[in-house]
CSV table of C-alpha atoms in Angstrom, one decimal:
chain,number,residue,atom,x,y,z
X,1,MET,CA,-56.7,21.2,-49.0
X,2,TRP,CA,-59.3,22.3,-46.4
X,3,LYS,CA,-62.2,20.9,-48.4
X,4,ARG,CA,-60.7,17.4,-48.6
X,5,LEU,CA,-60.0,17.4,-44.8
X,6,ARG,CA,-63.6,18.7,-44.2
X,7,ASP,CA,-65.0,16.1,-46.4
X,8,ASP,CA,-63.0,13.3,-44.8
X,9,ALA,CA,-64.3,14.4,-41.4
X,10,VAL,CA,-67.9,14.6,-42.6
X,11,LEU,CA,-67.9,11.1,-44.0
X,12,GLU,CA,-66.2,9.6,-41.0
X,13,MET,CA,-68.7,11.3,-38.7
X,14,LEU,CA,-71.7,10.1,-40.7
X,15,TYR,CA,-70.5,6.5,-40.9
X,16,GLY,CA,-68.7,6.3,-37.5
X,17,SER,CA,-71.3,7.9,-35.4
X,18,GLY,CA,-74.6,7.3,-37.2
X,19,VAL,CA,-75.7,10.9,-36.9
X,20,ARG,CA,-78.5,12.3,-39.0
X,21,VAL,CA,-77.4,14.7,-41.7
X,22,SER,CA,-79.3,17.5,-40.0
X,23,GLU,CA,-77.5,16.7,-36.8
X,24,LEU,CA,-74.1,16.8,-38.5
X,25,CYS,CA,-74.9,20.1,-40.2
X,26,SER,CA,-76.0,21.7,-36.9
X,27,LEU,CA,-72.9,20.6,-34.9
X,28,ASP,CA,-70.8,23.3,-33.3
X,29,VAL,CA,-67.1,23.0,-32.6
X,30,ASP,CA,-67.7,23.0,-28.9
X,31,ALA,CA,-70.0,20.0,-29.2
X,32,LEU,CA,-66.9,17.7,-29.6
X,33,ASP,CA,-64.9,16.2,-26.9
X,34,LEU,CA,-62.2,14.3,-28.9
X,35,ARG,CA,-60.3,13.4,-25.8
X,36,VAL,CA,-63.1,11.0,-24.7
X,37,GLY,CA,-64.5,10.4,-28.2
X,38,ILE,CA,-68.0,12.0,-27.7
X,39,ALA,CA,-70.1,14.5,-29.7
X,40,THR,CA,-73.2,16.1,-28.3
X,41,VAL,CA,-75.9,16.4,-31.0
X,42,TRP,CA,-79.4,17.8,-31.0
X,43,GLY,CA,-81.7,15.3,-32.5
X,44,LYS,CA,-85.3,15.4,-33.5
X,45,GLY,CA,-87.6,17.1,-31.1
X,46,ALA,CA,-84.6,19.2,-29.8
X,47,LYS,CA,-83.4,16.2,-27.8
X,48,GLU,CA,-79.8,16.2,-26.8
X,49,ARG,CA,-77.8,12.9,-27.1
X,50,ARG,CA,-74.2,11.9,-26.9
X,51,VAL,CA,-72.8,9.9,-29.7
X,52,PRO,CA,-69.4,8.1,-30.0
X,53,VAL,CA,-66.7,9.5,-32.2
X,54,SER,CA,-64.7,6.7,-33.6
X,55,GLU,CA,-60.9,7.0,-33.6
X,56,PRO,CA,-60.8,7.4,-37.4
X,57,ALA,CA,-63.5,10.1,-37.1
X,58,ALA,CA,-61.5,11.8,-34.3
X,59,ASP,CA,-58.4,11.7,-36.4
X,60,ALA,CA,-60.2,13.2,-39.4
X,61,LEU,CA,-61.8,15.8,-37.2
X,62,ARG,CA,-58.4,16.8,-35.7
X,63,GLY,CA,-57.1,17.2,-39.3
X,64,TRP,CA,-60.1,19.3,-40.3
X,65,LEU,CA,-59.9,21.5,-37.1
X,66,ARG,CA,-56.2,22.2,-37.7
X,67,HIS,CA,-57.0,23.6,-41.2
X,68,ARG,CA,-60.5,25.0,-40.5
X,69,HIS,CA,-59.1,28.5,-40.3
X,70,GLU,CA,-58.2,28.2,-44.1
X,71,ALA,CA,-61.9,28.0,-45.0
X,72,PRO,CA,-64.0,31.1,-45.3
X,73,VAL,CA,-66.2,31.4,-42.2
X,74,ALA,CA,-69.1,33.9,-42.1
X,75,GLU,CA,-69.8,35.6,-38.8
X,76,SER,CA,-73.1,33.7,-38.6
X,77,ALA,CA,-71.3,30.4,-38.9
X,78,SER,CA,-68.4,31.1,-36.5
X,79,THR,CA,-69.3,28.3,-34.1
X,80,ALA,CA,-70.2,25.8,-36.9
X,81,LEU,CA,-68.1,22.7,-37.0
X,82,PHE,CA,-68.5,22.3,-40.8
X,83,VAL,CA,-68.7,25.2,-43.3
X,84,ASN,CA,-69.2,25.3,-47.0
X,85,GLU,CA,-67.3,27.3,-49.7
X,86,ARG,CA,-69.3,30.4,-49.0
X,87,GLY,CA,-68.4,30.3,-45.3
X,88,ASN,CA,-71.9,29.3,-44.1
X,89,ARG,CA,-72.9,26.3,-42.0
X,90,LEU,CA,-72.9,23.1,-44.1
X,91,THR,CA,-76.3,22.2,-45.5
X,92,PRO,CA,-77.8,18.8,-46.2
X,93,ARG,CA,-77.4,19.6,-49.9
X,94,ASP,CA,-73.7,20.3,-49.4
X,95,VAL,CA,-73.4,16.9,-47.7
X,96,ARG,CA,-75.1,15.3,-50.6
X,97,ARG,CA,-72.6,16.9,-53.0
X,98,ILE,CA,-69.7,15.7,-50.8
X,99,ILE,CA,-71.0,12.1,-50.9
X,100,ASP,CA,-71.6,12.3,-54.7
X,101,ARG,CA,-68.0,13.5,-55.3
X,102,ARG,CA,-66.6,10.7,-53.1
X,103,SER,CA,-68.9,7.8,-54.0
X,104,ALA,CA,-68.2,5.3,-56.8
X,105,SER,CA,-72.0,5.0,-57.3
X,106,PRO,CA,-74.8,7.4,-56.4
X,107,THR,CA,-76.0,7.0,-52.9
X,108,HIS,CA,-77.9,8.9,-50.3
X,109,PRO,CA,-76.3,10.3,-47.1
X,110,HIS,CA,-78.8,8.4,-45.0
X,111,ALA,CA,-77.3,5.1,-46.4
X,112,LEU,CA,-74.3,5.8,-44.1
X,113,ARG,CA,-76.6,5.8,-41.1
X,114,HIS,CA,-78.2,2.5,-42.2
X,115,THR,CA,-74.8,1.0,-42.7
X,116,PHE,CA,-73.7,2.2,-39.2
X,117,ALA,CA,-76.7,0.4,-37.7
X,118,THR,CA,-76.4,-2.7,-39.8
X,119,HIS,CA,-72.7,-3.1,-39.0
X,120,LEU,CA,-73.4,-2.8,-35.2
X,121,LEU,CA,-76.2,-5.4,-35.3
X,122,ASP,CA,-74.2,-7.7,-37.6
X,123,HIS,CA,-71.4,-7.7,-35.0
X,124,GLY,CA,-73.7,-8.5,-32.0
X,125,ALA,CA,-74.8,-5.1,-30.7
X,126,ASP,CA,-78.1,-5.2,-28.8
X,127,LEU,CA,-81.0,-3.6,-30.6
X,128,ARG,CA,-81.8,-1.4,-27.7
X,129,VAL,CA,-78.2,0.0,-27.7
X,130,VAL,CA,-78.5,0.7,-31.4
X,131,GLN,CA,-81.8,2.5,-30.7
X,132,GLU,CA,-80.1,4.8,-28.2
X,133,LEU,CA,-77.2,5.5,-30.5
X,134,LEU,CA,-79.5,6.4,-33.4
X,135,GLY,CA,-81.7,8.5,-31.1
X,136,HIS,CA,-84.9,6.7,-31.9
X,137,ARG,CA,-87.8,7.1,-29.4
X,138,ASP,CA,-89.4,3.7,-30.5
X,139,VAL,CA,-87.4,0.5,-31.0
X,140,ALA,CA,-89.8,-0.3,-34.0
X,141,THR,CA,-88.1,2.6,-35.9
X,142,THR,CA,-84.7,1.0,-35.3
X,143,GLN,CA,-86.0,-2.3,-36.5
X,144,ARG,CA,-87.1,-0.7,-39.8
X,145,TYR,CA,-83.7,0.9,-40.2
X,146,THR,CA,-81.9,-2.4,-39.9
X,147,HIS,CA,-81.9,-5.7,-41.8
X,148,VAL,CA,-80.0,-8.8,-41.3
X,149,SER,CA,-77.4,-9.1,-44.0
X,150,LYS,CA,-77.1,-12.3,-46.0
X,151,GLU,CA,-73.6,-12.7,-44.7
X,152,ARG,CA,-74.8,-12.5,-41.1
X,153,LEU,CA,-77.5,-15.1,-41.8
X,154,LYS,CA,-75.0,-17.5,-43.2
X,155,ALA,CA,-72.6,-16.9,-40.4
X,156,VAL,CA,-75.2,-17.5,-37.7
X,157,TYR,CA,-76.4,-20.6,-39.5
X,158,ARG,CA,-72.9,-22.0,-39.9
X,159,ASP,CA,-72.0,-21.2,-36.3
X,160,THR,CA,-75.1,-22.5,-34.6
X,161,HIS,CA,-76.7,-25.3,-36.7
X,162,PRO,CA,-75.3,-28.8,-36.1
X,163,ARG,CA,-75.6,-29.8,-39.7
X,164,ALA,CA,-74.2,-26.6,-41.2
């Protein structure tokens, strides 16, 4: 039971917050403030940033935290938000296995981060805001991460062109 709840929380955090897999694996329990829907992550270059925790992610995290005591937890991982079957802090390889078990087709954990950014932009988020959420130093990096979906192109054309 605890593995399913952990996996739900992992997937919701990756998609709902856009965190890097390394950031997710290094999260500690005390980095969460579910009352306000924020997680504090340490990104590249040891830079701290706050990311939103969606309501579905918060619900999944609450479920996981209620049952986390059922998982084995090594002393070295006592503060870790997510642990594996051996009681150690979750690793990127563990995350890949979770996604492989849950995905209908093979995908990479980073695809959830791309999807997070694309959905934000497709629904009108400012590129600069997405840059901050992803923790990119340079907006050009954010531009590489995102692409305009065919659906978004069609919708903008339909909504803005007089002959559409």
